[in-house]
Tab-separated table of C-alpha atoms and ligand atoms in Angstrom:
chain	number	residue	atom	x	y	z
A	29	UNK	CA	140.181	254.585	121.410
A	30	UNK	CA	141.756	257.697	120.264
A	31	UNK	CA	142.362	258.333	116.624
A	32	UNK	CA	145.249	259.237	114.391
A	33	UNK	CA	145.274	261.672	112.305
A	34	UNK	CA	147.711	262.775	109.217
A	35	UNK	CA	149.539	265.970	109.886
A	36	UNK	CA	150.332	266.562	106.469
A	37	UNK	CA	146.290	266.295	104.963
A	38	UNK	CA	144.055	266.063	107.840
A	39	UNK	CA	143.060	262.208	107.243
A	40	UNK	CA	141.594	260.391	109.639
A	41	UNK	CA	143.276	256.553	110.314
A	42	UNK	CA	142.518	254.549	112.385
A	43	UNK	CA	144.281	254.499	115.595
A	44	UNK	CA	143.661	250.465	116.459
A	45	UNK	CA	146.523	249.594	113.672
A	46	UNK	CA	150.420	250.303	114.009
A	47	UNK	CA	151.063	252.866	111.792
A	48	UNK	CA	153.158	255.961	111.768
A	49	UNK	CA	152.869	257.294	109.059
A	50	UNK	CA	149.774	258.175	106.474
A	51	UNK	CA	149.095	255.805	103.253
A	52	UNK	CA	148.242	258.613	101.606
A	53	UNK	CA	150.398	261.019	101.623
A	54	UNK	CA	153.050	260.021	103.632
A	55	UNK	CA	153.280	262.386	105.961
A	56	UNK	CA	153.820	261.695	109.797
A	57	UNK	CA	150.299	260.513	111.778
A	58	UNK	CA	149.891	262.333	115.059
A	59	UNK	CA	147.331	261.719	117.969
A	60	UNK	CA	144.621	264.013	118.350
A	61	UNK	CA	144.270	266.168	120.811
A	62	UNK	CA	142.787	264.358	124.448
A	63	UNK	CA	140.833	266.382	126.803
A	64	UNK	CA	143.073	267.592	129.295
A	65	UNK	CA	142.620	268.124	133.205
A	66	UNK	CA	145.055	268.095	136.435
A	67	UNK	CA	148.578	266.461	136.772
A	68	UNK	CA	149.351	263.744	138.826
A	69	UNK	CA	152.283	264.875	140.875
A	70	UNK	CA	154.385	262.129	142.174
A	71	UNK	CA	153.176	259.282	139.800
A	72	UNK	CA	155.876	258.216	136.874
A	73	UNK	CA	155.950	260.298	134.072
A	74	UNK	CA	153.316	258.553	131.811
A	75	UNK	CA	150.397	258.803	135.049
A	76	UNK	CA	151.968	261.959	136.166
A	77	UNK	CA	150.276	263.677	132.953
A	78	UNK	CA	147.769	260.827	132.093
A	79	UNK	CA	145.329	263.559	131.766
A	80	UNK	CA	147.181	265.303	128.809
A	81	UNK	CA	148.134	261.671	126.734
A	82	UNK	CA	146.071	259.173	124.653
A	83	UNK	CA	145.728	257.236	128.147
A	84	UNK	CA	143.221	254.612	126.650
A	85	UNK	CA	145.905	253.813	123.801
A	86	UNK	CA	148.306	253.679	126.126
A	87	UNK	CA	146.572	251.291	128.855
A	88	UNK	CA	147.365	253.512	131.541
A	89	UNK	CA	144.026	252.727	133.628
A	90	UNK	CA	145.935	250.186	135.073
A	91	UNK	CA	148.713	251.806	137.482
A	92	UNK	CA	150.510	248.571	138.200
A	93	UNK	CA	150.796	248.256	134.072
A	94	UNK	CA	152.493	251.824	133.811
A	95	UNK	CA	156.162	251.256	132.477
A	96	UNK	CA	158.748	253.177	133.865
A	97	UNK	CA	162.537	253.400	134.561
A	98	UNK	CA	162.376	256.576	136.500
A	99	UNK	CA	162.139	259.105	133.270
A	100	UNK	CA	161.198	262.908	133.736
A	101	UNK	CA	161.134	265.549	135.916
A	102	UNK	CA	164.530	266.550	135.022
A	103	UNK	CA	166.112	269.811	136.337
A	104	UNK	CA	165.536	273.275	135.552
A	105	UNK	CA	168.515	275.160	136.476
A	106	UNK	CA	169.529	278.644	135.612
A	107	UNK	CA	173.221	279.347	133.507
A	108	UNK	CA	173.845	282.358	135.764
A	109	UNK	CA	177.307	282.959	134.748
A	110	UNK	CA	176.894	282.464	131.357
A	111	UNK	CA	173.504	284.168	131.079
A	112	UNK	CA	174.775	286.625	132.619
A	113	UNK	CA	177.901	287.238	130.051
A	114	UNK	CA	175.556	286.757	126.840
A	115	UNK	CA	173.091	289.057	128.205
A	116	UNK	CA	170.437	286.620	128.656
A	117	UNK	CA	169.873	287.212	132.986
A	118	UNK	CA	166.768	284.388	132.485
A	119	UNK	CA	168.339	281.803	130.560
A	120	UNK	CA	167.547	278.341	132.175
A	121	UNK	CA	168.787	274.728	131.149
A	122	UNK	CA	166.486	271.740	130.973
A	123	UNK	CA	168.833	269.225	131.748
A	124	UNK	CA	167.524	265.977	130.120
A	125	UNK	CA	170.545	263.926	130.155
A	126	UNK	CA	169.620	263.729	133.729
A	127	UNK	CA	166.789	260.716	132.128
A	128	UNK	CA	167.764	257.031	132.986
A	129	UNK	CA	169.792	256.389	130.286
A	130	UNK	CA	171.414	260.345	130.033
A	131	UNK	CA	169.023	261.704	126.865
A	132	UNK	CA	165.639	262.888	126.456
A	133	UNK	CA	164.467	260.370	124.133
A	134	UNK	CA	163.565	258.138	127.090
A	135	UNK	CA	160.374	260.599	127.384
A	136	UNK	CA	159.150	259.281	124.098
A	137	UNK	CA	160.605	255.219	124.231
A	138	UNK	CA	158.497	254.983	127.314
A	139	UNK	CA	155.415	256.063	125.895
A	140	UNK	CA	155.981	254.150	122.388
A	141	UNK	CA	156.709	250.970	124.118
A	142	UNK	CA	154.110	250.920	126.462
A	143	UNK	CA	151.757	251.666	123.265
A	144	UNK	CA	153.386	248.519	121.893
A	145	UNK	CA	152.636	246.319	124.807
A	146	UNK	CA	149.181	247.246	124.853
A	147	UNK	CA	148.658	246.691	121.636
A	148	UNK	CA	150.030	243.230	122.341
A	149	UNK	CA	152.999	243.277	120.374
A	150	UNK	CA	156.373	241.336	121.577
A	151	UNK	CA	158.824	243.107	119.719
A	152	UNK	CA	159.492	246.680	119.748
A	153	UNK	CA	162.380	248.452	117.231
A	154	UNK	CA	164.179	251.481	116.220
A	155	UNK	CA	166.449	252.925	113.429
A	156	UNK	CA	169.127	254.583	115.470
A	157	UNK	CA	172.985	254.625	116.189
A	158	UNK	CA	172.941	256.803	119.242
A	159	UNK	CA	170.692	257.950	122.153
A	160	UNK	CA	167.543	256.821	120.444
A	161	UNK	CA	168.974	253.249	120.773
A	162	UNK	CA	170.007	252.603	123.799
A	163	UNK	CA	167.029	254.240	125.117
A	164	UNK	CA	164.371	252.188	123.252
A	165	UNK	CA	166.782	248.763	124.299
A	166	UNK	CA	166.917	249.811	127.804
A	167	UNK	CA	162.738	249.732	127.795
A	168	UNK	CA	162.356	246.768	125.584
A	169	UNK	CA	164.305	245.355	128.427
A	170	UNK	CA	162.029	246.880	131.107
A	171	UNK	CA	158.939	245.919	129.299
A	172	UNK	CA	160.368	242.221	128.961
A	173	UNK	CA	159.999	242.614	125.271
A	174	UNK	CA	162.490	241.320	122.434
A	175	UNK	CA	164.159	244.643	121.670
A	176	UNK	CA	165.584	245.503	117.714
A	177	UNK	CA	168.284	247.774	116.986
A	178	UNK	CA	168.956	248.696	113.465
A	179	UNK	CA	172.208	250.761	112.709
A	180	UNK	CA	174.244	251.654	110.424
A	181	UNK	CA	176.548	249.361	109.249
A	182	UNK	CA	179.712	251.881	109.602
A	183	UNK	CA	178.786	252.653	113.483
A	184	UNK	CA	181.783	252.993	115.657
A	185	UNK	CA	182.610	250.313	118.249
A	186	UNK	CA	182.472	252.916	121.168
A	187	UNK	CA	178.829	253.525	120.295
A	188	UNK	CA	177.803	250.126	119.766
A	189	UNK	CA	179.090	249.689	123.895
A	190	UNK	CA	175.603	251.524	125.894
A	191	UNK	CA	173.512	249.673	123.155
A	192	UNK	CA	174.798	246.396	123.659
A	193	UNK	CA	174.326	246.460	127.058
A	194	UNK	CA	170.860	245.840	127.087
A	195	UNK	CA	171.203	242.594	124.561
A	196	UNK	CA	169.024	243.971	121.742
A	197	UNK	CA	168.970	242.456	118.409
A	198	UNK	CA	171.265	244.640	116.826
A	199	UNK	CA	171.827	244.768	113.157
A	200	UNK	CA	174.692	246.715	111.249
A	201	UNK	CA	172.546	247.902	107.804
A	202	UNK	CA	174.830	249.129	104.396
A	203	UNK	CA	173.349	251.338	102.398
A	204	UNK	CA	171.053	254.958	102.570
A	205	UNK	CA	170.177	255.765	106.520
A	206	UNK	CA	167.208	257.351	105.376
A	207	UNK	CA	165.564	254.856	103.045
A	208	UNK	CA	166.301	252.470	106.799
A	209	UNK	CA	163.835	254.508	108.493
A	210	UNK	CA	160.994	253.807	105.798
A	211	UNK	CA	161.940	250.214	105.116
A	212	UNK	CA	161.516	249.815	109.088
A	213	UNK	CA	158.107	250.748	108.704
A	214	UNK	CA	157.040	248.522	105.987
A	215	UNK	CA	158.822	245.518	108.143
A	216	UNK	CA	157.393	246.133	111.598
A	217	UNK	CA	153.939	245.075	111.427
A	218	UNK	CA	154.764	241.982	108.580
A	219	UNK	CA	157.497	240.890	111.364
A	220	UNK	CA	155.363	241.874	114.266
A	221	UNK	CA	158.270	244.609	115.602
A	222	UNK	CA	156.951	248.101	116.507
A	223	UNK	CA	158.978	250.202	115.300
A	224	UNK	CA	159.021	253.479	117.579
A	225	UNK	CA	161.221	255.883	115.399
A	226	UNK	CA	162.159	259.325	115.720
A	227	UNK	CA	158.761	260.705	115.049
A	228	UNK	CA	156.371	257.931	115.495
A	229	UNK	CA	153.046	259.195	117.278
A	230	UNK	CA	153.605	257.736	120.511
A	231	UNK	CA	157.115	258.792	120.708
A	232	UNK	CA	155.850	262.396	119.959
A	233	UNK	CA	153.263	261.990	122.675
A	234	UNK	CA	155.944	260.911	125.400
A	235	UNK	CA	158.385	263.944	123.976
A	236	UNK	CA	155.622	266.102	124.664
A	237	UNK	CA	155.692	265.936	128.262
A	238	UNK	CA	158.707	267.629	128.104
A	239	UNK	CA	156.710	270.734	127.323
A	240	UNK	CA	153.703	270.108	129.783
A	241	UNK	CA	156.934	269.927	132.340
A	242	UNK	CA	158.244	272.919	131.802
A	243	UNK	CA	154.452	274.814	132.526
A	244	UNK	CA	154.441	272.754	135.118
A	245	UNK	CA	158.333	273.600	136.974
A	246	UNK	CA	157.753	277.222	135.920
A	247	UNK	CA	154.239	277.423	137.941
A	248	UNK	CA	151.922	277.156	134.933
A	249	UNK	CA	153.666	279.635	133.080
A	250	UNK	CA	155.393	279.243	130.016
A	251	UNK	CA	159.096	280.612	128.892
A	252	UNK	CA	159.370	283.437	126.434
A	253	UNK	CA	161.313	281.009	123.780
A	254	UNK	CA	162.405	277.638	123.786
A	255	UNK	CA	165.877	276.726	122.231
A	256	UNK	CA	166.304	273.060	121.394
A	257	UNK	CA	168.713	271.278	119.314
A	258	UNK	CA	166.855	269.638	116.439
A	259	UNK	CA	167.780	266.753	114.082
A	260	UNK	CA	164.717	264.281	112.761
A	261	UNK	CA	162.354	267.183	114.070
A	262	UNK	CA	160.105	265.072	116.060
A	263	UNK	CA	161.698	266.594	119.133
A	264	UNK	CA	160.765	269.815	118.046
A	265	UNK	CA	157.137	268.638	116.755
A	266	UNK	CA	156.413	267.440	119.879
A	267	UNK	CA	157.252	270.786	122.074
A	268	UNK	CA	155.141	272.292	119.740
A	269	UNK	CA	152.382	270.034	120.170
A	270	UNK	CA	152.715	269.771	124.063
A	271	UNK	CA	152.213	273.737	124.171
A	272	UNK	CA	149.741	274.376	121.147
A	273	UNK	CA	147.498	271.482	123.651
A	274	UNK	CA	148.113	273.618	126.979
A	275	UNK	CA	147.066	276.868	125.150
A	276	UNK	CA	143.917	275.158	123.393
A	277	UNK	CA	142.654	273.836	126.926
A	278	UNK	CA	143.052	277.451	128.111
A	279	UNK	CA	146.375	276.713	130.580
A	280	UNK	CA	148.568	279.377	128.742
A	281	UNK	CA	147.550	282.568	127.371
A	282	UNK	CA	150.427	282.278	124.255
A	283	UNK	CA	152.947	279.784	123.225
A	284	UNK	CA	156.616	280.010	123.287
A	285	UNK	CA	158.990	281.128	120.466
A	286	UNK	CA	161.018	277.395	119.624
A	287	UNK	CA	164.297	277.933	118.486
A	288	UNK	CA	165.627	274.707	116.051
A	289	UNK	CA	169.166	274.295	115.940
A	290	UNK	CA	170.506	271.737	113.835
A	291	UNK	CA	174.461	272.029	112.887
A	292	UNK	CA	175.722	273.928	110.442
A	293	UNK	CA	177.292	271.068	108.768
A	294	UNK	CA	174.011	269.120	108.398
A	295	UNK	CA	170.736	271.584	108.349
A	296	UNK	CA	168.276	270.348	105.546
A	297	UNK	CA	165.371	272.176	107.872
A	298	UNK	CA	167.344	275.539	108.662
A	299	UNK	CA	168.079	275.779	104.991
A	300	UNK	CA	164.807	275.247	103.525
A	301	UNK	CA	163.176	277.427	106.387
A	302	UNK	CA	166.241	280.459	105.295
A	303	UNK	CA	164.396	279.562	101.287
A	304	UNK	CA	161.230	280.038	102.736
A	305	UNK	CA	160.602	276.402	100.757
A	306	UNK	CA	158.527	273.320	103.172
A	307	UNK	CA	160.336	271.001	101.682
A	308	UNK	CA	163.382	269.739	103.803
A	309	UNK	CA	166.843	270.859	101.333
A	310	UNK	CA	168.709	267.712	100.502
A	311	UNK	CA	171.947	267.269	102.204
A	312	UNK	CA	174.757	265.199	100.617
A	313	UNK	CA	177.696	265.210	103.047
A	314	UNK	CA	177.427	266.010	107.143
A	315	UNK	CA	180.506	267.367	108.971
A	316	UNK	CA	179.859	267.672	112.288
A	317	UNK	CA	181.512	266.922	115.281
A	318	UNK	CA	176.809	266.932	116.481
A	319	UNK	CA	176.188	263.510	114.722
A	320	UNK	CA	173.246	263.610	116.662
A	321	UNK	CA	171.988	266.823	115.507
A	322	UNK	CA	173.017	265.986	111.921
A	323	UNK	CA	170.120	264.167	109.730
A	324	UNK	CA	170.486	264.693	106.366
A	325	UNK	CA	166.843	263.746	105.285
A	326	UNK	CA	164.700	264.737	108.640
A	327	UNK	CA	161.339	262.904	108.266
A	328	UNK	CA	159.474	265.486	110.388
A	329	UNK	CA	160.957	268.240	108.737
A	330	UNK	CA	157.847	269.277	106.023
A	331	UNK	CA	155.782	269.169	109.136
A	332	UNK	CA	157.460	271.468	110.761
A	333	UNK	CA	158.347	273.807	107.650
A	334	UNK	CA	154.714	273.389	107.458
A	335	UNK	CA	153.376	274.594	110.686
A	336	UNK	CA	155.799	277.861	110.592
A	337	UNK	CA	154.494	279.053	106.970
A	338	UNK	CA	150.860	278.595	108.659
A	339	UNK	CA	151.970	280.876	111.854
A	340	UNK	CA	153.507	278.649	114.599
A	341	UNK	CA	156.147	280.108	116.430
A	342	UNK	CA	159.059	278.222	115.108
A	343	UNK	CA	162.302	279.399	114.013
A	344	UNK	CA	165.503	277.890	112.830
A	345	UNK	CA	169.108	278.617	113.322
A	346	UNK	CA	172.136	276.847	112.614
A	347	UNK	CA	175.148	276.465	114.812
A	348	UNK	CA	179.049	275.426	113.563
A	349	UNK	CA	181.144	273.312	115.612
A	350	UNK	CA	183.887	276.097	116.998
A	351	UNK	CA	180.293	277.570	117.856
A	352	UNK	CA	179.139	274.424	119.863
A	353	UNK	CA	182.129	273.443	121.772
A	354	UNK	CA	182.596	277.155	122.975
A	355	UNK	CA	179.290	276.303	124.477
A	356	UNK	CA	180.679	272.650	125.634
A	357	UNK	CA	183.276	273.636	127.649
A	358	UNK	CA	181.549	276.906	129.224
A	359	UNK	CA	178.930	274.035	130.127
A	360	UNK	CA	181.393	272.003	131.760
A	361	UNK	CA	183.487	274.315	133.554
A	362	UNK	CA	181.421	277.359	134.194
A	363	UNK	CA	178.066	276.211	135.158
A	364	UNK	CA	179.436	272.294	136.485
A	365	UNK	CA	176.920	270.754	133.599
A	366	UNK	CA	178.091	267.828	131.443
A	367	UNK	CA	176.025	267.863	128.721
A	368	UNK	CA	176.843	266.148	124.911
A	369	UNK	CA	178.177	268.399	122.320
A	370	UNK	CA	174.815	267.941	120.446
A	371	UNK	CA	173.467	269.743	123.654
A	372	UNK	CA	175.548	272.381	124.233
A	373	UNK	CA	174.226	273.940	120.643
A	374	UNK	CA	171.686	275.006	122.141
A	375	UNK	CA	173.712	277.118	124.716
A	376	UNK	CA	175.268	278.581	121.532
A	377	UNK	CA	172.238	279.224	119.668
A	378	UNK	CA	171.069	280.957	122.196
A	379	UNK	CA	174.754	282.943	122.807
A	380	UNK	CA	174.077	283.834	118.544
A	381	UNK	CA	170.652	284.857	119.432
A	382	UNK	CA	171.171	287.142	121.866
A	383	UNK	CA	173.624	289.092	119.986
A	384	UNK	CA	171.395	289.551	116.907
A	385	UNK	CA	168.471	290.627	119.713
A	386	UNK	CA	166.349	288.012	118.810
A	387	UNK	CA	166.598	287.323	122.279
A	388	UNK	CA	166.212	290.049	124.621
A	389	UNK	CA	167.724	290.337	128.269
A	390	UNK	CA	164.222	290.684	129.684
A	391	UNK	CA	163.169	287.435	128.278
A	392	UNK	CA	163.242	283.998	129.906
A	393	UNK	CA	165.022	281.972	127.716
A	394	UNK	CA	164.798	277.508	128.146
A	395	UNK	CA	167.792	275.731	126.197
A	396	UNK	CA	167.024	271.865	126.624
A	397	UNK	CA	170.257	269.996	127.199
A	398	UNK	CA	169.439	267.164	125.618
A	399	UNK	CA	172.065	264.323	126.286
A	400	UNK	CA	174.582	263.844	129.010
A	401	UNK	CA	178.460	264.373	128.251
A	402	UNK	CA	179.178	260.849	128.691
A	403	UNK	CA	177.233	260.058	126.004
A	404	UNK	CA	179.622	261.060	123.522
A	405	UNK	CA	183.557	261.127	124.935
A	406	UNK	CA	184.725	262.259	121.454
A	407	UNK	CA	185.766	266.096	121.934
A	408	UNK	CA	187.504	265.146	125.769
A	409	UNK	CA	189.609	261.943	123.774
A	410	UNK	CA	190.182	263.938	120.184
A	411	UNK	CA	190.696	267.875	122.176
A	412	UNK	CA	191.293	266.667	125.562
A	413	UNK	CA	191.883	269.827	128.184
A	414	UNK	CA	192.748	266.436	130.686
A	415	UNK	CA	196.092	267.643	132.970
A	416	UNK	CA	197.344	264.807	134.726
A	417	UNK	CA	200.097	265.659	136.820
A	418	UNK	CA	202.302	262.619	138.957
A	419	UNK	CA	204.150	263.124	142.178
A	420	UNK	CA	205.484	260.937	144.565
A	421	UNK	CA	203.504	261.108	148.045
A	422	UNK	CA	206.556	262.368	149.614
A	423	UNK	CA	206.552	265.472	146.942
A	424	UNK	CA	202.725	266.060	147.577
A	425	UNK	CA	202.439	268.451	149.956
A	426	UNK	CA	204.409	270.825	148.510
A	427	UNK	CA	202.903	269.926	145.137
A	428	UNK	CA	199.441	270.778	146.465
A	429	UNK	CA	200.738	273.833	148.156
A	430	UNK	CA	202.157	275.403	145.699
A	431	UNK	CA	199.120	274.471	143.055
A	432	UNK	CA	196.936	276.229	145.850
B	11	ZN	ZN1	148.203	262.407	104.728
């Protein structure tokens, strides 16, 4: 069985046990490193990259045991109008609200539920009001497990809707979102729920294949930088992961540049990166129209403030809302992708860093759209550019004509 180890002090815990975090210090527990060897093209996402996962953990010897809704290979597609205007020629989207249920967490529920399953548990769990919710219900569902849902208790109805719909047990909690996460943890394994949060190990390893994907769409080569919007930081832990593994087993020759963007109303990371502190810089009110880009106490953020003190690659940058819906609607109506505000930052980041030259024109540039627009309906009901015009069908002929 592969082992678990602590990425804030190096321990060693062992990997039989549910645990996602270490008892010593705290920090998150990752996987270590498995061996590595060819991709399986064709197979679902968990066998497609078998070689590159914890594949005994997982229990993916047995194909007809491999969970899957259909999650991955997302499209690569390059913003040529709008790359073209910011000065970035290569700038590609990785459009992961193309996943089955329109967000890229469905990389990482798949892999942390079917490390639940083979671990024997019945129950699996998240702390989540958005994307991370209905993604883990939709594979309890798959997995024919008894999937748990805790929110918080001021969630609004319209988000409540694509979690419902899988019939999770879904509780409304009052009080600090972040002391939710950690009180999950203690719960789970009394309760016998596996609790597959933002950055639990699994999760990271199934997030991970997002970079392994990318080596593998851009034919085993890897982009200059990587822009991705960042919240929790588990998302971000996990690219980093995925390409520090390719370049240890001798795939890539250097890693990316990764690009964090959290919003400017709600950037505890950004902040304490700007500080040159690795401790995450307490946040006491968000204002964002990027709720899910917006975590005011990110429990992977000393990892990752962590890792860029010690010489990863890894850079922050902040984005404010005028900044992100720019972005939005040249999304929507330039390139013909729907992607969630939350997304779309990372089209702006990358606009912001292309003026400053941190991005240059000759470099190829990978902004990963991470949630579909539908996800969120907010900006098109609060700002909506929605022209409905009404004719008779005698008046419209000429109506089209002269709109023509
Ligand atoms: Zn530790």
């Amino acid at each position: 069985m592969e082992s678990l180890v602590c990425t804030g002090c190096r321990r060693e815990v062992d990997g039989r046990l549910w645990q996602a975090r270490c008892p010593e210090c705290g920090e998150p527990l990752e996987v270590t490193a498995p061996p590595g060897g060819t991709v399986r093209d064709g197979a679902p996402l968990l066998e497609r990259f078998a070689n590159f996962l914890p594949a005994r953990s997982l229990g993916l010897h047995d194909p007809a045991a491999v969970l899957t809704l259909g999650e991955g290979n997302t499209p690569l597609l390059p913003l040529e109008t709008i790359g073209k205007r910011i000065g970035l020629p290569r700038l590609l989207v990785k459009v992961e609200g193309a996943n089955p249920t329109g967000s890229f967490k469905d990389r990482g529920s798949v892999a942390g539920v079917q490390r639940a399953r083979a671990l024997g548990f019945r129950a699996v769990g998240t702390v989540s009001t958005g994307n991370m919710a209905s993604s883990m219900a939709a594979y309890a569902a798959r997995a024919g497990m008894r999937g748990v849902v805790l929110v918080s208790a001021t969630i609004p109805r319209a988000k409540l809707a694509p979690i419902a719909a899988y019939n999770p047990l879904l509780i409304g909690v009052e009080g600090d979102y972040g002391r939710l996460y950690h009180l999950s943890l203690e719960l789970g394994p009394k309760l016998g729920v596996a609790f597959v949060n933002s950055d639990d190990p699994y999760r990271v390893e199934g997030q991970k294949t997002l970079a392994l994907e990318l080596w593998q769409q851009l034919r085993r080569q890897v982009p200059d930088a990587v822009v991705v919007p960042v919240s929790s930081g588990g998302h971000m832990a996990a690219l980093l992961k995925g390409f520090r593994e390719l370049y240890a087993l001798g795939h890539i020759e250097r890693l990316p540049r990764l690009i964090g963007v959290p919003a400017a109303g709600c950037g505890p990371i950004a902040a304490a990166y700007r500080l040159g502190s690795t401790v995450p810089v307490p946040w006491a009110e968000v204002r964002t129209i990027a709720k899910a880009i917006a975590n005011p106490s990110p429990p992977s953020g000393r990892r990752l403030l962590q890792a860029a003190r010690s010489g990863a690659p890894l850079h922050f940058l902040s984005v404010t809302d005028d900044e992100i819906m720019a972005a939005y609607w040249q999304l929507s109506q330039e390139e013909g992708i729907f992607a969630q505000p939350d997304a779309a930052a990372a089209v702006a980041a990358a606009h912001k860093l292309a003026e400053s030259g941190v991005l240059r024109p000759d470099e190829t540039v990978v902004a990963i759209l991470t949630g579909h627009g539908t996800k969120d309906l907010t900006p098109l009901e609060s700002n909506a550019p929605v022209r409905l015009r009404t004719c008779s069908l005698d008046e419209l002929p000429g109506v089209l004509e002269s709109a023509l």
